[in-house]
């Protein structure tokens, strides 16, 4: 009779692993360096207090929390909507993209203090199992993200409902609020990017240009300020939705600035007769890229020959000649429009480019309109890259499209906070042009010893921190901010 072999599996306890000292005998001659995780209340995010200070001064998260309806039982709530939003958005700004990270972060008293917890060590939690953990865990934050738009008090678990229209209005209102009172002109950049999908998310579609399954988030920026962040699916260009969002931004701007001059700027993907016609009727200016064709290239033929002669004479890398003319495509329902042709000849050959605009020729000549107005839109791509690379705007891995849109908004708000810190507190310094990732690395990621007493939370930063003077300057400037 055969006997079955009994197999056992041993689970690895990460807590036990962390309690074992790590030895590095090769670092210092005869002395062995021992590393363990027994330091106690030590945080790697000492600079996170800057985020909390800036947010309290400007009230961004307070206003953002008003876009959510909380149907939970008030007597059972330990983490308010504001607490949860601060934890999620600050966490993204500090580099924690995954909700799983918060099962460890919830025990960080510095992070809890930054989020506004009055008991940052969590000793007053209702359940004994939660004591010592002041913040919410991954499951609670997950319910925040996955609450459907139709949730109500009758829902069993997911009861924090986000108002999509209110959040959309929130970002537009924060942008308008940030503009000085005497603002006479704004330039709004429109663009979309790709957000690769690696699962079966709702709205998954294969995009021929990007050659992958993806979303195509749509953005509107004014300089480095995020105005709109809309998660679009890839099966269409969503032109009606784009125009709706543009109309909403324009209407909100004119509600505060009756005579403001508004310029839309975008690549050829937004050169559509419907959008241009609306701009012309609404007294909105535009500068869009225009896809080249045989008719346009024929109009630029003489200018290209001139550019080639200049290149042959001066032996430079390239020569440009600009031509200003009127053009009407067969698909346009209206009159001819102003087109600027850039006749460029490089060592590699001709490189013609075109833009279309309703800006006045008396105010902007062809070269200025192309080089100073249109080409400046390239900086928007850097802002989108910052969101995706540094603040995880492309972490849209939940199954539901709505939850992924909410994640995109969280990332956009994290960018808004870090960017505002850059504009308000880092202007004129060595980090005035630093990316969000660099700001995090050099200003937020500071070793800190935390000590909590009855009256204070003592945070002692590393004595070897090389940017102590810059950090002090940032604190002084934040004190001078509104509400500081």
CSV table of C-alpha atoms in Angstrom, one decimal:
chain,number,residue,atom,x,y,z
A,1,UNK,CA,0.0,0.0,0.0
A,2,UNK,CA,1.5,3.3,-1.1
A,3,UNK,CA,1.5,6.1,1.4
A,4,UNK,CA,1.0,9.7,0.3
A,5,UNK,CA,3.9,11.9,0.8
A,6,UNK,CA,3.0,14.8,3.1
A,7,UNK,CA,4.1,18.2,1.7
A,8,UNK,CA,4.3,21.3,3.7
A,9,UNK,CA,5.0,24.9,2.7
A,10,UNK,CA,6.6,27.4,4.9
A,11,UNK,CA,5.3,31.0,4.8
A,12,UNK,CA,8.0,33.6,4.9
A,13,UNK,CA,7.2,36.2,7.6
A,14,UNK,CA,8.6,39.6,6.3
A,15,UNK,CA,8.4,40.9,9.9
A,16,UNK,CA,10.8,38.1,11.0
A,17,UNK,CA,13.1,38.8,8.0
A,18,UNK,CA,13.2,42.5,8.9
A,19,UNK,CA,14.1,41.7,12.5
A,20,UNK,CA,17.3,39.9,11.4
A,21,UNK,CA,20.4,42.2,11.3
A,22,UNK,CA,22.0,42.6,7.9
A,23,UNK,CA,25.8,42.3,7.9
A,24,UNK,CA,28.2,44.2,5.6
A,25,UNK,CA,31.6,43.1,6.7
A,26,UNK,CA,33.4,44.4,3.6
A,27,UNK,CA,32.5,48.1,4.0
A,28,UNK,CA,34.9,49.3,6.7
A,29,UNK,CA,38.1,47.2,6.9
A,30,UNK,CA,38.0,45.1,10.1
A,31,UNK,CA,34.7,46.6,11.4
A,32,UNK,CA,31.4,44.9,10.4
A,33,UNK,CA,28.5,47.2,9.5
A,34,UNK,CA,25.3,45.9,10.9
A,35,UNK,CA,21.9,47.1,9.5
A,36,UNK,CA,18.5,46.4,11.0
A,37,UNK,CA,15.0,47.9,11.0
A,38,UNK,CA,14.9,48.7,14.7
A,39,UNK,CA,15.4,52.4,14.5
A,40,UNK,CA,11.9,53.2,15.8
A,41,UNK,CA,10.1,56.3,14.8
A,42,UNK,CA,12.3,57.3,11.9
A,43,UNK,CA,10.9,58.5,8.6
A,44,UNK,CA,12.5,58.9,5.1
A,45,UNK,CA,10.0,61.7,4.2
A,46,UNK,CA,11.1,64.5,6.5
A,47,UNK,CA,10.5,67.1,3.7
A,48,UNK,CA,6.9,66.0,3.5
A,49,UNK,CA,6.1,68.7,6.0
A,50,UNK,CA,6.6,71.2,3.1
A,51,UNK,CA,3.7,69.6,1.3
A,52,UNK,CA,1.4,69.8,4.3
A,53,UNK,CA,2.3,73.4,4.9
A,54,UNK,CA,1.7,74.5,1.4
A,55,UNK,CA,-1.6,72.7,1.2
A,56,UNK,CA,-2.8,74.2,4.5
A,57,UNK,CA,-1.8,77.7,3.2
A,58,UNK,CA,-3.8,77.4,0.0
A,59,UNK,CA,-6.5,75.0,1.0
A,60,UNK,CA,-6.3,72.7,-2.1
A,61,UNK,CA,-7.3,69.5,-0.4
A,62,UNK,CA,-10.0,71.1,1.7
A,63,UNK,CA,-11.8,72.3,-1.4
A,64,UNK,CA,-11.1,69.0,-3.2
A,65,UNK,CA,-12.7,67.0,-0.4
A,66,UNK,CA,-16.0,69.0,-1.0
A,67,UNK,CA,-16.3,67.1,-4.3
A,68,UNK,CA,-17.0,63.9,-2.4
A,69,UNK,CA,-20.2,62.7,-0.7
A,70,UNK,CA,-19.6,60.5,2.4
A,71,UNK,CA,-22.4,58.1,3.2
A,72,UNK,CA,-20.6,56.2,6.0
A,73,UNK,CA,-21.9,56.1,9.5
A,74,UNK,CA,-20.4,59.1,11.3
A,75,UNK,CA,-20.0,57.2,14.6
A,76,UNK,CA,-17.8,54.6,12.9
A,77,UNK,CA,-15.6,57.0,10.9
A,78,UNK,CA,-11.9,57.1,12.0
A,79,UNK,CA,-10.6,58.5,8.7
A,80,UNK,CA,-12.5,61.5,7.2
A,81,UNK,CA,-12.6,62.0,3.5
A,82,UNK,CA,-10.1,64.8,3.8
A,83,UNK,CA,-7.7,62.4,5.7
A,84,UNK,CA,-8.0,59.8,3.0
A,85,UNK,CA,-7.4,62.3,0.2
A,86,UNK,CA,-4.4,63.8,1.9
A,87,UNK,CA,-2.9,60.4,2.5
A,88,UNK,CA,-3.4,59.3,-1.1
A,89,UNK,CA,-2.3,62.6,-2.8
A,90,UNK,CA,0.6,63.3,-0.5
A,91,UNK,CA,1.7,59.7,-0.9
A,92,UNK,CA,1.8,60.1,-4.7
A,93,UNK,CA,3.8,63.3,-4.3
A,94,UNK,CA,6.3,61.5,-2.0
A,95,UNK,CA,6.7,58.6,-4.5
A,96,UNK,CA,4.3,56.0,-3.2
A,97,UNK,CA,2.3,54.9,-6.3
A,98,UNK,CA,1.0,51.6,-4.9
A,99,UNK,CA,-1.8,51.3,-2.4
A,100,UNK,CA,0.0,48.4,-0.8
A,101,UNK,CA,2.7,50.9,0.3
A,102,UNK,CA,0.2,52.4,2.7
A,103,UNK,CA,0.0,49.3,4.9
A,104,UNK,CA,3.5,50.3,6.1
A,105,UNK,CA,3.1,54.1,5.7
A,106,UNK,CA,0.1,54.0,8.1
A,107,UNK,CA,2.6,53.4,10.9
A,108,UNK,CA,4.7,56.5,10.0
A,109,UNK,CA,4.0,59.2,12.6
A,110,UNK,CA,5.5,61.9,10.5
A,111,UNK,CA,3.3,61.1,7.5
A,112,UNK,CA,0.3,60.9,9.8
A,113,UNK,CA,1.2,64.4,11.2
A,114,UNK,CA,1.5,65.8,7.7
A,115,UNK,CA,-1.9,64.4,6.9
A,116,UNK,CA,-3.3,66.2,9.9
A,117,UNK,CA,-3.9,63.3,12.3
A,118,UNK,CA,-4.2,64.6,15.9
A,119,UNK,CA,-2.9,61.3,17.2
A,120,UNK,CA,0.0,60.6,14.8
A,121,UNK,CA,1.1,57.4,16.7
A,122,UNK,CA,-2.4,55.9,16.5
A,123,UNK,CA,-2.7,55.0,20.2
A,124,UNK,CA,-6.3,56.1,20.4
A,125,UNK,CA,-7.7,53.9,17.6
A,126,UNK,CA,-10.9,52.1,18.3
A,127,UNK,CA,-9.7,48.6,17.5
A,128,UNK,CA,-6.7,47.2,19.4
A,129,UNK,CA,-5.5,45.7,16.2
A,130,UNK,CA,-5.2,49.2,14.6
A,131,UNK,CA,-3.3,50.8,17.5
A,132,UNK,CA,0.0,52.2,16.5
A,133,UNK,CA,-1.3,52.8,13.0
A,134,UNK,CA,-2.7,56.3,12.7
A,135,UNK,CA,-3.5,56.2,9.0
A,136,UNK,CA,-5.8,54.1,6.7
A,137,UNK,CA,-4.6,50.9,5.2
A,138,UNK,CA,-4.7,49.8,1.6
A,139,UNK,CA,-8.2,48.3,1.8
A,140,UNK,CA,-9.8,51.6,3.0
A,141,UNK,CA,-8.0,53.6,0.3
A,142,UNK,CA,-9.0,51.0,-2.3
A,143,UNK,CA,-12.7,51.5,-1.3
A,144,UNK,CA,-12.2,55.2,-1.8
A,145,UNK,CA,-11.1,54.7,-5.4
A,146,UNK,CA,-13.5,52.0,-6.3
A,147,UNK,CA,-16.7,53.5,-5.1
A,148,UNK,CA,-19.1,53.7,-8.1
A,149,UNK,CA,-20.8,56.9,-9.1
A,150,UNK,CA,-24.2,55.5,-8.2
A,151,UNK,CA,-23.2,54.7,-4.6
A,152,UNK,CA,-25.5,55.7,-1.7
A,153,UNK,CA,-26.1,55.1,2.0
A,154,UNK,CA,-27.5,51.7,1.1
A,155,UNK,CA,-24.2,50.5,-0.4
A,156,UNK,CA,-22.5,47.9,1.8
A,157,UNK,CA,-18.8,48.8,1.6
A,158,UNK,CA,-18.1,51.5,-0.9
A,159,UNK,CA,-19.8,54.7,0.4
A,160,UNK,CA,-17.6,57.6,-0.5
A,161,UNK,CA,-19.0,58.9,-3.8
A,162,UNK,CA,-17.0,61.3,-6.0
A,163,UNK,CA,-18.8,63.9,-8.0
A,164,UNK,CA,-17.2,63.8,-11.5
A,165,UNK,CA,-18.6,67.2,-12.6
A,166,UNK,CA,-17.6,68.8,-9.3
A,167,UNK,CA,-14.0,67.5,-9.6
A,168,UNK,CA,-13.8,68.7,-13.3
A,169,UNK,CA,-15.0,72.2,-12.1
A,170,UNK,CA,-12.6,72.1,-9.2
A,171,UNK,CA,-9.5,72.0,-11.4
A,172,UNK,CA,-10.8,74.7,-13.7
A,173,UNK,CA,-11.8,76.9,-10.7
A,174,UNK,CA,-8.3,76.5,-9.0
A,175,UNK,CA,-6.7,77.6,-12.3
A,176,UNK,CA,-8.9,80.7,-12.6
A,177,UNK,CA,-8.4,81.5,-8.9
A,178,UNK,CA,-4.6,81.4,-9.4
A,179,UNK,CA,-4.6,84.1,-12.1
A,180,UNK,CA,-3.7,87.7,-11.1
A,181,UNK,CA,-6.6,90.1,-11.1
A,182,UNK,CA,-5.2,92.1,-14.0
A,183,UNK,CA,-4.7,89.1,-16.3
A,184,UNK,CA,-5.4,90.2,-19.9
A,185,UNK,CA,-4.4,87.1,-21.9
A,186,UNK,CA,-4.1,83.4,-21.3
A,187,UNK,CA,-2.7,80.7,-23.7
A,188,UNK,CA,-4.3,77.3,-23.3
A,189,UNK,CA,-2.4,74.3,-24.6
A,190,UNK,CA,-4.4,71.2,-25.7
A,191,UNK,CA,-2.8,67.8,-26.1
A,192,UNK,CA,-3.3,64.1,-25.5
A,193,UNK,CA,-0.9,61.3,-24.7
A,194,UNK,CA,-1.0,57.5,-24.6
A,195,UNK,CA,-1.4,55.5,-21.4
A,196,UNK,CA,-0.5,51.8,-22.1
A,197,UNK,CA,-2.8,49.1,-20.7
A,198,UNK,CA,-1.6,45.7,-19.7
A,199,UNK,CA,-4.9,44.1,-18.6
A,200,UNK,CA,-8.6,44.0,-19.4
A,201,UNK,CA,-9.5,47.4,-18.2
A,202,UNK,CA,-12.9,48.9,-19.1
A,203,UNK,CA,-12.6,50.8,-22.4
A,204,UNK,CA,-9.5,48.9,-23.6
A,205,UNK,CA,-8.9,49.6,-27.3
A,206,UNK,CA,-6.0,49.0,-29.6
A,207,UNK,CA,-4.6,52.4,-31.0
A,208,UNK,CA,-3.0,52.1,-34.5
A,209,UNK,CA,-0.7,55.0,-34.1
A,210,UNK,CA,0.7,54.0,-30.7
A,211,UNK,CA,0.6,50.3,-31.6
A,212,UNK,CA,-0.8,49.2,-28.2
A,213,UNK,CA,-3.8,48.9,-26.1
A,214,UNK,CA,-4.1,52.2,-24.3
A,215,UNK,CA,-6.1,55.1,-23.0
A,216,UNK,CA,-5.5,58.5,-24.5
A,217,UNK,CA,-5.8,61.1,-21.6
A,218,UNK,CA,-6.6,64.6,-22.7
A,219,UNK,CA,-5.0,67.6,-21.0
A,220,UNK,CA,-5.4,71.3,-21.0
A,221,UNK,CA,-2.5,73.3,-19.5
A,222,UNK,CA,-1.9,77.0,-19.1
A,223,UNK,CA,1.9,77.2,-18.8
A,224,UNK,CA,2.6,74.7,-16.1
A,225,UNK,CA,-0.8,74.8,-14.5
A,226,UNK,CA,-3.1,71.8,-15.1
A,227,UNK,CA,-6.6,72.9,-16.1
A,228,UNK,CA,-8.2,69.7,-17.4
A,229,UNK,CA,-7.2,66.0,-17.1
A,230,UNK,CA,-9.7,63.8,-18.8
A,231,UNK,CA,-9.2,60.0,-19.3
A,232,UNK,CA,-10.4,59.2,-22.8
A,233,UNK,CA,-10.6,55.8,-24.5
A,234,UNK,CA,-8.6,55.2,-27.6
A,235,UNK,CA,-11.3,54.3,-30.1
A,236,UNK,CA,-11.9,58.0,-31.2
A,237,UNK,CA,-10.6,61.5,-30.8
A,238,UNK,CA,-13.6,62.6,-28.6
A,239,UNK,CA,-13.9,65.9,-30.5
A,240,UNK,CA,-17.3,66.7,-28.9
A,241,UNK,CA,-15.9,66.1,-25.4
A,242,UNK,CA,-12.8,68.3,-26.2
A,243,UNK,CA,-15.0,71.1,-27.4
A,244,UNK,CA,-17.3,70.8,-24.3
A,245,UNK,CA,-14.3,71.1,-22.0
A,246,UNK,CA,-12.8,74.0,-23.9
A,247,UNK,CA,-16.1,75.8,-23.8
A,248,UNK,CA,-16.4,75.3,-20.0
A,249,UNK,CA,-12.9,76.7,-19.4
A,250,UNK,CA,-13.5,79.7,-21.6
A,251,UNK,CA,-16.9,80.4,-20.0
A,252,UNK,CA,-15.3,80.2,-16.5
A,253,UNK,CA,-12.5,82.6,-17.5
A,254,UNK,CA,-14.8,85.2,-18.9
A,255,UNK,CA,-17.0,85.0,-15.9
A,256,UNK,CA,-14.1,86.5,-13.9
A,257,UNK,CA,-12.3,88.4,-16.7
A,258,UNK,CA,-14.9,89.8,-19.1
A,259,UNK,CA,-12.4,91.1,-21.6
A,260,UNK,CA,-9.7,88.5,-21.4
A,261,UNK,CA,-7.9,87.4,-24.6
A,262,UNK,CA,-7.8,83.6,-24.9
A,263,UNK,CA,-5.6,81.7,-27.3
A,264,UNK,CA,-5.9,78.0,-27.9
A,265,UNK,CA,-2.7,76.2,-29.0
A,266,UNK,CA,-2.5,72.6,-30.2
A,267,UNK,CA,-1.0,70.2,-32.8
A,268,UNK,CA,-2.7,69.2,-36.1
A,269,UNK,CA,-4.9,66.7,-34.3
A,270,UNK,CA,-7.1,69.5,-33.1
A,271,UNK,CA,-7.3,71.3,-36.5
A,272,UNK,CA,-11.0,70.6,-37.0
A,273,UNK,CA,-13.4,72.9,-38.8
A,274,UNK,CA,-16.0,72.6,-36.0
A,275,UNK,CA,-13.5,73.7,-33.3
A,276,UNK,CA,-12.1,76.5,-35.4
A,277,UNK,CA,-15.6,77.7,-36.4
A,278,UNK,CA,-16.6,77.8,-32.7
A,279,UNK,CA,-13.5,79.8,-31.8
A,280,UNK,CA,-14.2,82.3,-34.5
A,281,UNK,CA,-17.8,82.8,-33.3
A,282,UNK,CA,-16.8,82.9,-29.6
A,283,UNK,CA,-14.0,85.4,-30.2
A,284,UNK,CA,-11.4,82.9,-29.1
A,285,UNK,CA,-8.0,82.8,-30.9
A,286,UNK,CA,-6.3,79.7,-32.0
A,287,UNK,CA,-2.9,78.5,-33.3
A,288,UNK,CA,-3.1,74.9,-34.5
A,289,UNK,CA,-0.7,72.7,-36.5
A,290,UNK,CA,-2.0,71.9,-40.0
A,291,UNK,CA,-1.3,68.6,-41.7
A,292,UNK,CA,0.6,69.2,-45.0
A,293,UNK,CA,-0.8,68.1,-48.3
A,294,UNK,CA,0.0,68.6,-52.0
A,295,UNK,CA,-1.8,71.9,-52.3
A,296,UNK,CA,0.0,73.4,-49.3
A,297,UNK,CA,3.4,72.1,-50.4
A,298,UNK,CA,2.8,73.7,-53.8
A,299,UNK,CA,2.2,77.1,-52.2
A,300,UNK,CA,5.5,76.7,-50.4
A,301,UNK,CA,7.6,75.6,-53.4
A,302,UNK,CA,9.2,79.0,-54.1
A,303,UNK,CA,10.0,79.6,-50.5
A,304,UNK,CA,11.7,76.2,-50.2
A,305,UNK,CA,13.9,77.0,-53.2
A,306,UNK,CA,14.9,80.3,-51.5
A,307,UNK,CA,15.7,78.4,-48.3
A,308,UNK,CA,17.9,76.0,-50.2
A,309,UNK,CA,19.8,78.8,-51.9
A,310,UNK,CA,20.5,80.4,-48.5
A,311,UNK,CA,21.7,77.1,-47.1
A,312,UNK,CA,24.1,76.7,-50.1
A,313,UNK,CA,25.4,80.2,-49.6
A,314,UNK,CA,25.9,80.2,-45.8
A,315,UNK,CA,26.7,76.5,-45.2
A,316,UNK,CA,24.6,76.3,-42.1
A,317,UNK,CA,22.7,73.4,-40.6
A,318,UNK,CA,19.4,74.7,-41.9
A,319,UNK,CA,17.6,77.8,-43.3
A,320,UNK,CA,14.0,78.9,-42.9
A,321,UNK,CA,11.8,81.1,-44.9
A,322,UNK,CA,8.2,81.9,-43.8
A,323,UNK,CA,5.2,82.5,-46.0
A,324,UNK,CA,1.9,84.0,-44.9
A,325,UNK,CA,-1.1,83.1,-47.1
A,326,UNK,CA,-4.8,82.2,-47.1
A,327,UNK,CA,-6.1,78.7,-47.6
A,328,UNK,CA,-9.4,76.8,-47.6
A,329,UNK,CA,-9.7,73.0,-47.4
A,330,UNK,CA,-12.5,71.3,-49.3
A,331,UNK,CA,-14.0,69.9,-46.1
A,332,UNK,CA,-14.3,73.4,-44.5
A,333,UNK,CA,-17.7,75.0,-44.5
A,334,UNK,CA,-16.4,78.5,-44.0
A,335,UNK,CA,-14.1,81.0,-45.7
A,336,UNK,CA,-10.3,80.8,-46.3
A,337,UNK,CA,-8.1,81.0,-43.2
A,338,UNK,CA,-4.7,82.3,-42.4
A,339,UNK,CA,-1.9,79.8,-42.8
A,340,UNK,CA,1.8,80.2,-42.0
A,341,UNK,CA,4.1,78.0,-44.0
A,342,UNK,CA,7.6,77.3,-42.7
A,343,UNK,CA,9.9,76.5,-45.6
A,344,UNK,CA,12.8,74.8,-44.0
A,345,UNK,CA,15.7,73.3,-45.8
A,346,UNK,CA,18.3,71.3,-43.8
A,347,UNK,CA,21.3,69.2,-44.7
A,348,UNK,CA,18.9,66.3,-44.9
A,349,UNK,CA,16.6,68.0,-47.4
A,350,UNK,CA,13.3,69.9,-47.3
A,351,UNK,CA,11.2,70.0,-44.2
A,352,UNK,CA,8.0,72.0,-44.8
A,353,UNK,CA,5.6,72.7,-41.9
A,354,UNK,CA,2.3,74.6,-41.5
A,355,UNK,CA,0.2,76.2,-38.8
A,356,UNK,CA,-3.3,77.8,-39.1
A,357,UNK,CA,-4.4,80.7,-37.0
A,358,UNK,CA,-6.9,83.5,-36.7
A,359,UNK,CA,-4.4,85.8,-34.9
A,360,UNK,CA,-4.1,89.2,-36.5
A,361,UNK,CA,-1.3,89.6,-39.1
A,362,UNK,CA,-0.8,93.2,-37.9
A,363,UNK,CA,0.0,92.0,-34.4
A,364,UNK,CA,2.0,88.8,-35.2
A,365,UNK,CA,4.1,88.3,-38.3
A,366,UNK,CA,4.6,84.9,-39.8
A,367,UNK,CA,7.9,84.1,-38.1
A,368,UNK,CA,6.9,85.4,-34.7
A,369,UNK,CA,3.6,83.5,-34.8
A,370,UNK,CA,5.4,80.2,-35.7
A,371,UNK,CA,8.5,80.4,-33.5
A,372,UNK,CA,7.3,82.4,-30.5
A,373,UNK,CA,3.7,81.4,-30.2
A,374,UNK,CA,3.2,77.9,-31.8
A,375,UNK,CA,6.6,76.3,-30.9
A,376,UNK,CA,6.3,77.2,-27.3
A,377,UNK,CA,3.5,74.6,-26.9
A,378,UNK,CA,6.3,71.9,-26.8
A,379,UNK,CA,6.8,72.7,-23.1
A,380,UNK,CA,3.4,71.1,-22.3
A,381,UNK,CA,4.8,67.7,-23.2
A,382,UNK,CA,7.3,68.1,-20.4
A,383,UNK,CA,4.5,68.7,-18.0
A,384,UNK,CA,2.7,65.6,-19.1
A,385,UNK,CA,5.9,63.6,-18.8
A,386,UNK,CA,6.3,64.9,-15.2
A,387,UNK,CA,2.9,63.6,-14.4
A,388,UNK,CA,3.4,60.2,-15.9
A,389,UNK,CA,7.1,59.6,-14.9
A,390,UNK,CA,7.2,61.3,-11.5
A,391,UNK,CA,3.6,61.3,-10.3
A,392,UNK,CA,2.3,58.0,-11.8
A,393,UNK,CA,-0.6,59.4,-13.9
A,394,UNK,CA,-0.3,56.3,-16.0
A,395,UNK,CA,-1.0,54.0,-13.1
A,396,UNK,CA,-4.5,53.2,-14.4
A,397,UNK,CA,-4.5,49.6,-13.6
A,398,UNK,CA,-8.0,49.2,-12.0
A,399,UNK,CA,-10.6,47.3,-13.9
A,400,UNK,CA,-13.1,50.2,-14.0
A,401,UNK,CA,-12.7,53.3,-16.2
A,402,UNK,CA,-14.2,55.6,-13.6
A,403,UNK,CA,-11.7,54.5,-10.9
A,404,UNK,CA,-8.8,55.1,-13.4
A,405,UNK,CA,-10.2,58.6,-14.1
A,406,UNK,CA,-10.1,59.2,-10.3
A,407,UNK,CA,-6.5,58.0,-10.1
A,408,UNK,CA,-5.6,60.5,-12.9
A,409,UNK,CA,-7.2,63.3,-10.9
A,410,UNK,CA,-5.3,62.3,-7.8
A,411,UNK,CA,-2.0,62.4,-9.8
A,412,UNK,CA,-3.0,65.8,-11.3
A,413,UNK,CA,-3.6,67.2,-7.8
A,414,UNK,CA,-0.3,65.8,-6.6
A,415,UNK,CA,1.4,67.6,-9.5
A,416,UNK,CA,-0.5,70.8,-8.7
A,417,UNK,CA,0.9,70.7,-5.2
A,418,UNK,CA,4.5,70.1,-6.2
A,419,UNK,CA,4.4,72.6,-9.0
A,420,UNK,CA,2.9,75.2,-6.7
A,421,UNK,CA,5.8,74.6,-4.3
A,422,UNK,CA,8.2,75.1,-7.2
A,423,UNK,CA,6.5,78.3,-8.2
A,424,UNK,CA,6.0,79.8,-4.8
A,425,UNK,CA,8.9,78.6,-2.7
A,426,UNK,CA,11.7,77.7,-5.2
A,427,UNK,CA,11.6,80.7,-7.6
A,428,UNK,CA,15.0,82.1,-8.1
A,429,UNK,CA,16.8,79.2,-6.5
A,430,UNK,CA,18.9,76.4,-7.9
A,431,UNK,CA,15.8,74.2,-8.1
A,432,UNK,CA,13.5,76.7,-9.8
A,433,UNK,CA,13.4,74.6,-12.9
A,434,UNK,CA,13.7,71.2,-11.2
A,435,UNK,CA,11.3,68.4,-12.2
A,436,UNK,CA,8.8,67.0,-9.7
A,437,UNK,CA,11.0,63.9,-9.3
A,438,UNK,CA,14.1,66.0,-8.5
A,439,UNK,CA,12.1,68.1,-6.0
A,440,UNK,CA,11.0,64.9,-4.3
A,441,UNK,CA,14.5,63.4,-4.2
A,442,UNK,CA,16.2,66.5,-2.9
A,443,UNK,CA,13.6,68.2,-0.8
A,444,UNK,CA,11.2,65.5,0.4
A,445,UNK,CA,13.4,62.4,0.9
A,446,UNK,CA,15.2,63.5,4.1
A,447,UNK,CA,15.9,61.2,7.0
A,448,UNK,CA,14.0,62.3,10.1
A,449,UNK,CA,13.8,61.2,13.7
A,450,UNK,CA,10.3,61.7,15.0
A,451,UNK,CA,9.3,62.1,18.7
A,452,UNK,CA,5.7,62.7,19.7
A,453,UNK,CA,4.8,64.3,23.1
A,454,UNK,CA,1.6,65.6,24.5
A,455,UNK,CA,1.9,69.0,23.1
A,456,UNK,CA,4.3,68.7,20.1
A,457,UNK,CA,5.6,66.5,17.3
A,458,UNK,CA,9.3,66.9,17.2
A,459,UNK,CA,10.9,66.2,13.8
A,460,UNK,CA,14.8,66.2,13.7
A,461,UNK,CA,16.2,66.2,10.2
A,462,UNK,CA,19.5,64.7,9.3
A,463,UNK,CA,22.4,66.9,10.4
A,464,UNK,CA,24.2,66.0,7.2
A,465,UNK,CA,21.4,67.2,4.9
A,466,UNK,CA,23.2,69.3,2.2
A,467,UNK,CA,20.3,71.6,1.3
A,468,UNK,CA,19.5,72.8,4.8
A,469,UNK,CA,19.7,76.5,3.8
A,470,UNK,CA,17.4,76.0,0.8
A,471,UNK,CA,14.9,74.1,3.0
A,472,UNK,CA,14.9,76.9,5.5
A,473,UNK,CA,14.3,79.4,2.7
A,474,UNK,CA,11.3,77.3,1.4
A,475,UNK,CA,9.8,77.3,4.9
A,476,UNK,CA,10.1,81.1,5.2
A,477,UNK,CA,8.5,81.6,1.9
A,478,UNK,CA,5.6,79.3,2.7
A,479,UNK,CA,5.0,81.3,5.9
A,480,UNK,CA,4.5,84.3,3.7
A,481,UNK,CA,1.9,82.5,1.5
A,482,UNK,CA,-1.8,83.2,1.9
A,483,UNK,CA,-2.9,81.6,5.1
A,484,UNK,CA,0.7,80.8,6.0
